[in-house]
Coordinates of C-alpha atoms and ligand atoms in Angstrom, one line a residue:
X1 CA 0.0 0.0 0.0
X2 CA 1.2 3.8 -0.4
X3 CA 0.0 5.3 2.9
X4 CA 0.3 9.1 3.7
X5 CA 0.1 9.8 7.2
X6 CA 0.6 13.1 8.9
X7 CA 1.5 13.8 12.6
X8 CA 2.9 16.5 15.1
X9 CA 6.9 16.5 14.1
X10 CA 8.0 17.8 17.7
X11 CA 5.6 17.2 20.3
X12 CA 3.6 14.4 21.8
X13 CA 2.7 10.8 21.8
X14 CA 0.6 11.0 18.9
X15 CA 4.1 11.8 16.8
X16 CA 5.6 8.9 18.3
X17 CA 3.6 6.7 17.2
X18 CA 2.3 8.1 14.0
X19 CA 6.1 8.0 13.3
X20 CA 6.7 4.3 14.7
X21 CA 4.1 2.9 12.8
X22 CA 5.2 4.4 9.4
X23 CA 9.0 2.8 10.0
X24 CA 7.1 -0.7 11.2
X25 CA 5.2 -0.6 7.7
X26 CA 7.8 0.2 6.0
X27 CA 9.6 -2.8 7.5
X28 CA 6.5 -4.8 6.1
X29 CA 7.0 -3.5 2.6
X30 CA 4.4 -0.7 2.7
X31 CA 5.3 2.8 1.1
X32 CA 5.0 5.2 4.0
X33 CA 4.9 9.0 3.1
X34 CA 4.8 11.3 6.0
X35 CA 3.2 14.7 5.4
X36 CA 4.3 17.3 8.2
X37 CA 5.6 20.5 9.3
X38 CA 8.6 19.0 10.1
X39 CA 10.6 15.7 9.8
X40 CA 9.0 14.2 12.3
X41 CA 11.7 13.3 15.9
X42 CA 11.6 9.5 15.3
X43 CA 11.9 9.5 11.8
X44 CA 16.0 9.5 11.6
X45 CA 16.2 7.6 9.0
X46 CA 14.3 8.2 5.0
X47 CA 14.8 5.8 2.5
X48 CA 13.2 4.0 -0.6
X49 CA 10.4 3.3 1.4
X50 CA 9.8 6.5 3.9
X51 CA 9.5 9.8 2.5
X52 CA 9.1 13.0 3.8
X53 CA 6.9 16.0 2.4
X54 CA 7.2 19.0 4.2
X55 CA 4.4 21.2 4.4
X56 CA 4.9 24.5 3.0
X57 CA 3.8 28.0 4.4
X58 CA 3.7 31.7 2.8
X59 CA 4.2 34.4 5.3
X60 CA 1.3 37.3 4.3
X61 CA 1.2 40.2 6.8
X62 CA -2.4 39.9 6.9
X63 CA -2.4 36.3 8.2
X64 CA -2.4 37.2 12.1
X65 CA -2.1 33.2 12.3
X66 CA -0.5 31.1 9.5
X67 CA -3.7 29.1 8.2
X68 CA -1.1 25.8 8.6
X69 CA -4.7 24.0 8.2
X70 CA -5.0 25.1 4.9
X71 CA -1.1 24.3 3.7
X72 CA -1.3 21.3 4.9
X73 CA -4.6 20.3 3.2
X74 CA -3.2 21.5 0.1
X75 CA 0.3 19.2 0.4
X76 CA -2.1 16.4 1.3
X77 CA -3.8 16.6 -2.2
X78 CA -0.6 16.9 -3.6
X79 CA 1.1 14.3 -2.1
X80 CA -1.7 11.6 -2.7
X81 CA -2.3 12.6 -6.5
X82 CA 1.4 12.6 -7.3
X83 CA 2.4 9.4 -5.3
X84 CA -0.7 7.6 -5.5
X85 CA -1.5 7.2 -2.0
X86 CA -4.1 4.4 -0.8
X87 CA -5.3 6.1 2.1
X88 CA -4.3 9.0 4.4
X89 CA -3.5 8.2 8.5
X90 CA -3.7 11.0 10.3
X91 CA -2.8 11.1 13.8
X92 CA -4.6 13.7 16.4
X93 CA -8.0 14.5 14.6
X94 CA -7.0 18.8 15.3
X95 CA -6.6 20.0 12.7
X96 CA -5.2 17.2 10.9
X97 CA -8.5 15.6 10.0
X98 CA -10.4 18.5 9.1
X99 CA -7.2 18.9 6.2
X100 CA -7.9 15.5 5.4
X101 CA -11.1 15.8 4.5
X102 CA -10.2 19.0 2.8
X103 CA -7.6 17.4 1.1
X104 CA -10.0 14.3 -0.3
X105 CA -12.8 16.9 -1.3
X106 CA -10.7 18.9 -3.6
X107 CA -9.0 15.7 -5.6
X108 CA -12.3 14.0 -5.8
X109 CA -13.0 14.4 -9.4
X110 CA -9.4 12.3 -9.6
X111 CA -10.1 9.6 -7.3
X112 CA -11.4 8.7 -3.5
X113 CA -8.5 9.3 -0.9
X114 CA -10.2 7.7 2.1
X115 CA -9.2 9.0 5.6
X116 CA -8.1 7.3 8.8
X117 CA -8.1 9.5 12.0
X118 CA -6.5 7.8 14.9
X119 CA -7.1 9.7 18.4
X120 CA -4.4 10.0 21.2
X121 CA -6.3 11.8 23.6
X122 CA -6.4 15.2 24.2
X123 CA -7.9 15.9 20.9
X124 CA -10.9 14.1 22.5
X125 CA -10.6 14.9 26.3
X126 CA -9.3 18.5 26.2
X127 CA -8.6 20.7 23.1
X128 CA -11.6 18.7 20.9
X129 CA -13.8 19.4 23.9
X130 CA -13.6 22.7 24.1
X131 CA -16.9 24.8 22.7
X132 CA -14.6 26.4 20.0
X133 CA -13.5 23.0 18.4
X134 CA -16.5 20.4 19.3
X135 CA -18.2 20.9 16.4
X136 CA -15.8 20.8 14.2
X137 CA -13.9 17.5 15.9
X138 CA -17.7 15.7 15.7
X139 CA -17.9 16.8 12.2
X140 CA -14.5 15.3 11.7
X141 CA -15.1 12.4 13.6
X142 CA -18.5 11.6 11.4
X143 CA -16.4 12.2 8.0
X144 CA -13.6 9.8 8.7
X145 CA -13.5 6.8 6.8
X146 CA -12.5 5.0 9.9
X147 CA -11.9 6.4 13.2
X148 CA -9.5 4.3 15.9
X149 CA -8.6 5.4 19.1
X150 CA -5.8 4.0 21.6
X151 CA -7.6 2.9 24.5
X152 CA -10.9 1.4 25.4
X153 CA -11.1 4.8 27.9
X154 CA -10.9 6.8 24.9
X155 CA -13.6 5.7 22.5
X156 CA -15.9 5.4 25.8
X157 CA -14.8 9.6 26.3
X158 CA -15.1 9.8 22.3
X159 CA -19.0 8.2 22.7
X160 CA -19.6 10.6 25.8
X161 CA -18.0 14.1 24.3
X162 CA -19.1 13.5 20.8
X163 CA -22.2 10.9 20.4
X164 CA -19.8 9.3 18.2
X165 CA -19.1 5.3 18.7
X166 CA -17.9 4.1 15.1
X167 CA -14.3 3.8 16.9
X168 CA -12.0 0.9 16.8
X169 CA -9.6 0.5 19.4
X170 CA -5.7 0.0 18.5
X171 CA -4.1 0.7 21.6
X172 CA 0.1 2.1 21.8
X173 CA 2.2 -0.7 20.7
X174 CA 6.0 -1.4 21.8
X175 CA 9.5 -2.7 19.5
X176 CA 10.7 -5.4 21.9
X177 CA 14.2 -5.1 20.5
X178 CA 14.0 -1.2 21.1
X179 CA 13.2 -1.2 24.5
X180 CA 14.6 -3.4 27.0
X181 CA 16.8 -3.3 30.6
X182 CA 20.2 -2.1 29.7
X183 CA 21.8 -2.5 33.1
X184 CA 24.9 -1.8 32.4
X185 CA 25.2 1.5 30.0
X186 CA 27.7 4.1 29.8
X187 CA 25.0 6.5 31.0
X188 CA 23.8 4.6 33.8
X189 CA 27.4 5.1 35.2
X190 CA 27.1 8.7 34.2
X191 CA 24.0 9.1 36.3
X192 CA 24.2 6.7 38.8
X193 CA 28.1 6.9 39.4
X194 CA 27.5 5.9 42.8
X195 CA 25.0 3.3 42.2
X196 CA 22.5 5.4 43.1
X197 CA 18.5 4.8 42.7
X198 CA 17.5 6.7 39.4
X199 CA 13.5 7.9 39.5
X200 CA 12.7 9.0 35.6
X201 CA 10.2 10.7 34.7
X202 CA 9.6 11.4 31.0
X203 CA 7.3 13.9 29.6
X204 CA 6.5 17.4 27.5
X205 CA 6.1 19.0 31.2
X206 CA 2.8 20.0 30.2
X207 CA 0.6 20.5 33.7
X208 CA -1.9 18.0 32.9
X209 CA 1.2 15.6 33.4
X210 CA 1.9 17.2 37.1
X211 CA 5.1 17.3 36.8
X212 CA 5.6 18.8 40.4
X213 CA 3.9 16.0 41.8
X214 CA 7.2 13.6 40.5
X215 CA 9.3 16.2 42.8
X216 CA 7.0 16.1 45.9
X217 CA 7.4 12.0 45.2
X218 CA 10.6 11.6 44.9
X219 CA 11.3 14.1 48.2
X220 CA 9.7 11.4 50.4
X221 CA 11.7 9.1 48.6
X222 CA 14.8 10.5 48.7
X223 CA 14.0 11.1 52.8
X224 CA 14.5 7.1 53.0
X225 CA 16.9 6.7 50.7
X226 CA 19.7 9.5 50.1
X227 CA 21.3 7.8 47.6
X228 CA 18.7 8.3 44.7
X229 CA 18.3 10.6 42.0
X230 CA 15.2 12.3 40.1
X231 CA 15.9 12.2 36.0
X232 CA 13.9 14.7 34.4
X233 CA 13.7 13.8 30.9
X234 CA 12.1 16.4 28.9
X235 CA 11.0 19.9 28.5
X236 CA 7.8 22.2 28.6
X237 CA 5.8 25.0 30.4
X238 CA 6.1 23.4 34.1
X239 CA 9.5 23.1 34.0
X240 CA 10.7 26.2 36.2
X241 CA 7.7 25.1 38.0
X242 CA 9.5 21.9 38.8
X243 CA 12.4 23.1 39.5
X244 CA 11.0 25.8 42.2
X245 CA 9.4 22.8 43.9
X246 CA 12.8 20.9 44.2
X247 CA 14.6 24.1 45.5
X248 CA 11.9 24.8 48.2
X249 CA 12.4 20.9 48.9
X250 CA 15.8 20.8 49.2
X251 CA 16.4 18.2 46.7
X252 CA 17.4 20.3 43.4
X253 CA 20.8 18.7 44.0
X254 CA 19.6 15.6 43.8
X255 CA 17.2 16.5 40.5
X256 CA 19.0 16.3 37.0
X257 CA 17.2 17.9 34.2
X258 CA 18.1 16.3 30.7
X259 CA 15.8 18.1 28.8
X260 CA 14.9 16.6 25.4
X261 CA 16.3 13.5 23.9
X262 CA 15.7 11.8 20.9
X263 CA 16.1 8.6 22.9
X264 CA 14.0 8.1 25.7
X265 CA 14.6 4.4 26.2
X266 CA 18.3 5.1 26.8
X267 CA 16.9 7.1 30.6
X268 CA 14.2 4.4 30.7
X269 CA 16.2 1.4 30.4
X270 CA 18.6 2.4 33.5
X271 CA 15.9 3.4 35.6
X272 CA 14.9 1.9 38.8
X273 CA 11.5 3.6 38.6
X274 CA 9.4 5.8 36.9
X275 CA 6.9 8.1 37.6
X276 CA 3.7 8.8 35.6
X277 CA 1.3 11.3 37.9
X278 CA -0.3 12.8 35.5
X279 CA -4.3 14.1 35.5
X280 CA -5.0 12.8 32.3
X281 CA -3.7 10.1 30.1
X282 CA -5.7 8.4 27.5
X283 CA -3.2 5.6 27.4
X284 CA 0.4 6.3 29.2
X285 CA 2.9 5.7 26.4
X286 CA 5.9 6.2 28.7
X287 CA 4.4 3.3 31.1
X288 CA 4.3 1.0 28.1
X289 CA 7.8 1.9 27.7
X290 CA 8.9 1.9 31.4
X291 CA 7.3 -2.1 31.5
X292 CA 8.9 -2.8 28.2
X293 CA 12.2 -1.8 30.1
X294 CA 11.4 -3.7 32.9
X295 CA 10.7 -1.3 35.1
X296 CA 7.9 -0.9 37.9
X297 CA 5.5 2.5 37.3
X298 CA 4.0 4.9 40.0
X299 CA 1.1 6.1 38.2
X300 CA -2.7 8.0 38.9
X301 CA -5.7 5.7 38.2
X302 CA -7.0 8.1 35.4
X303 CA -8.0 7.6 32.0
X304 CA -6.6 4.6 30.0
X305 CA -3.6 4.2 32.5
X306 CA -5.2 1.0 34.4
X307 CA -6.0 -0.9 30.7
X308 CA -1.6 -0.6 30.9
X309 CA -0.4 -1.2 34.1
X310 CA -1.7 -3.9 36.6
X311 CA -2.4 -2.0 39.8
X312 CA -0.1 -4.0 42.5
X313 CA 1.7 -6.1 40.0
X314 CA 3.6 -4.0 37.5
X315 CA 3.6 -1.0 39.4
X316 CA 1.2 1.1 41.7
X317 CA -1.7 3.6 41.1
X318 CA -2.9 6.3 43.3
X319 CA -5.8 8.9 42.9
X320 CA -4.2 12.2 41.2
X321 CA -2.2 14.4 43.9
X322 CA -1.9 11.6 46.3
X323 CA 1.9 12.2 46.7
X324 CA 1.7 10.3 49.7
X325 CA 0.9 7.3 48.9
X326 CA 3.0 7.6 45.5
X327 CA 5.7 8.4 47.7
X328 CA 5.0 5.5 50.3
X329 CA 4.5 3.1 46.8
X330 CA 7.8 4.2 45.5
X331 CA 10.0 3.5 49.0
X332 CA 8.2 0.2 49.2
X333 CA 9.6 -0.6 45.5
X334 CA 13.2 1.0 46.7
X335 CA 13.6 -1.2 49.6
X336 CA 12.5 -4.6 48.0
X337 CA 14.3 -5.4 45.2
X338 CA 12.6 -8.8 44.7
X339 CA 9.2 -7.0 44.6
X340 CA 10.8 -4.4 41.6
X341 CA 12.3 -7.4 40.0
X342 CA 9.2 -9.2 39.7
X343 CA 7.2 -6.5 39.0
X344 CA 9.9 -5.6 36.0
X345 CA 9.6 -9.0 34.9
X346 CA 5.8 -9.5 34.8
X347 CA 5.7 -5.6 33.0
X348 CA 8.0 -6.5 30.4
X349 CA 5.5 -10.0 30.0
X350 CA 2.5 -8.2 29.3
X351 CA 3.9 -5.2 27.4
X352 CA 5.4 -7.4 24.9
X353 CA 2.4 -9.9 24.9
X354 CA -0.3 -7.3 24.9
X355 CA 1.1 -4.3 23.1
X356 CA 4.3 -5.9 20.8
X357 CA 4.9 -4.8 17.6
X358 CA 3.8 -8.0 16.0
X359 CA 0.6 -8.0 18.0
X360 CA -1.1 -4.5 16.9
X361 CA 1.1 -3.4 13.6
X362 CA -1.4 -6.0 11.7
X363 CA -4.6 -4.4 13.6
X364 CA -3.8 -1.3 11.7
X365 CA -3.1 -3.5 8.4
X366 CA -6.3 -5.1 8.5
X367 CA -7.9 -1.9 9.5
X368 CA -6.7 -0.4 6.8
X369 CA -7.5 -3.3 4.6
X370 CA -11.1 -2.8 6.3
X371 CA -11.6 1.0 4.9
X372 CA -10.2 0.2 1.4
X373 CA -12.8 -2.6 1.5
X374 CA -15.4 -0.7 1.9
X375 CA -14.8 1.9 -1.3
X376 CA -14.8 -0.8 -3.9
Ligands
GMT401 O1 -1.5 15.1 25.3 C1 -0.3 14.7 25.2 O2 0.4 14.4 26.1 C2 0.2 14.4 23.9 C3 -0.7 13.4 23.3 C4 -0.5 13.3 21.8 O3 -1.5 13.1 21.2 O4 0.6 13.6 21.4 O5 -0.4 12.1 24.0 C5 -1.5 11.3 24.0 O6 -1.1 10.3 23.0 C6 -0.2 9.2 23.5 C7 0.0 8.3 22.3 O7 -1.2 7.7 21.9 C8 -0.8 8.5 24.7 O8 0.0 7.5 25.1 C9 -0.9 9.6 25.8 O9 -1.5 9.0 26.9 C10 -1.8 10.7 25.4 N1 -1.8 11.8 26.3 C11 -2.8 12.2 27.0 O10 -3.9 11.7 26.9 C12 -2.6 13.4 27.9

């Protein structure tokens, strides 16, 4: 198949994904062409099979905004007349469906580009909820050719917000090869030269992710056990926030801030654990990856966080805010290492079985193969 799919470049989940999947279909013979602002993070390497069109912008002094909505609607046409696409996957439904379907109306009279929209989550729960999207997200939502979205707590909150159930549900998928326990790394003796305990958390420090919360965790932890450290991998808006939070707790010297990497399974590999408070989550990518490394995740109970991680068996969930029982959860990992080893081993077990690449890359095939079905 020749597949467009566009994604956010820089930010987000959804990019990680959209841009995971396109190399995994590639690696199944597929032509992948991503259609973006932006190479997309992941996407390091282009070849015969994975091409990149970057979406191009005049600068008017009238526009007080760029319409990127419209630019990008326009290099979707072109793209899918001139490379002959099957189908366009677009990841985050804001704005990128609405293009979409702008995209297949104004190439009709050549031929039908049908249009997947995959939801992350906060193009549902947040942004598409908002009175000055709504309408537009439902209208988005009901012109999709198919709709998926990554958790079963996501199509319920797609039903709720937008009366709208036609939703399959392919949840976050993980490379076993990618992520595994790397024990012994250079930069696990970098940050941990005195074998101490490393506490990651990874994330674009946005404040729905509670980012503070990690520090107010890890200062009961660190109370118990001085020789542990808070990774901060990342970068965003609650940063200086966070770092406030670590002074006034007297453990900024105890706090490393990494900011962004291109690979987080490097921090999440060496980790002993890692931290997840946020408010919302549709699915929790980063405790996928934290499992698939192995490692045992202090997490909220929200959204689609408890279809990922077994509450008491890969790691521990709390109500949002409830630093003191994250705290408690994450001294209780610290001083049992046969509790964090089995709870590594039993993540890792149900990652790969439930969310491996082999499992859900053919969900999306067939899915695809589903939609294209359907036109003939
Ligand atoms: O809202 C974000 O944090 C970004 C967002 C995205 O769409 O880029 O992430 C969402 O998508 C990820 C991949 O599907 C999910 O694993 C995250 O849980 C989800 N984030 C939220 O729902 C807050």
């Amino acid at each position: 198949m020749n597949i467009g799919i566009t994604v956010y470049p820089t930010y987000g989940g959804s990019g990680i994904v959209g841009s995971e999947l396109g190399k995994e279909l590639s690696a199944r013979g597929h032509n992948v062409h991503f259609i973006s602002s932006a190479l997309p993070t992941r996407l390091t390497e282009l070849n015969e099979r994975v091409h990149f069109h970057e979406v191009e912008m005049m600068s008017y002094p009238l526009f007080e905004h760029q319409p990127y909505s419209l630019a990008l609607a326009t290099k979707m046409g072109t793209v899918a007349r001139a490379e002959k696409l099957d189908l366009l996957h677009v990841h985050y439904a804001i704005p990128h469906t609405v293009s979409a379907i702008l995209a297949r109306e104004s190439i009709k009279d050549r031929f039908y580009l049908p249009v997947i929209t995959t939801l992350h989550g906060t193009d549902i729960t947040l942004v598409g909820a908002d009175r000055s999207y709504l309408p537009i997200t439902r209208y988005a939502l009901q012109q999709s050719d198919g709709v998926t979205a990554v958790s079963n707590f996501l199509k319920k909150a797609t039903i709720e917000t937008f009366d709208f159930d036609e939703v399959e549900v392919i949840p976050n998928f993980i490379c076993a090869n990618d992520y595994q326990r790397r024990e012994d790394s250079e930069l696990k003796h970098q940050l941990a030269p005195n074998d101490e305990f490393l506490l990651v958390h990874v994330s674009n420090f946005r404040a729905v992710k509670r980012p503070v919360d990690c520090v107010e965790i890890f200062a009961r932890a660190h109370r118990e056990f001085p020789n542990s450290k808070l990774i901060l991998v990342g970068d965003g808006p609650e940063i200086s926030a966070v770092r406030h939070r670590a002074k006034q707790l007297e453990v900024i010297d105890f706090c490393e801030f990494v900011g962004k990497q291109p690979k987080i399974g490097d921090y999440v590999s060496i980790a002993d654990l890692v931290l997840l408070p946020s408010e919302q989550e549709s699915f929790g990518l980063s405790a996928l990856e934290a499992q698939a490394c192995e490692v045992p995740v202090i997490a909220t109970r929200i959204g689609g966080i408890p279809e990922v991680i077994n509450d008491g068996e890969t790691g521990f969930l709390s109500e949002i805010g409830n630093v003191e029982k994250m705290g408690e959860d994450a001294i209780k990992l610290l001083q049992d290492s046969e509790m964090r080893r089995s709870f590594g081993k039993r993540g890792r077990e149900l990652a790969i079985s439930r969310y491996g690449t082999e499992k859900i890359i053919p969900q999306y095939i067939e899915f695809y193969e589903k939609v294209l079905a359907k036109q003939k």
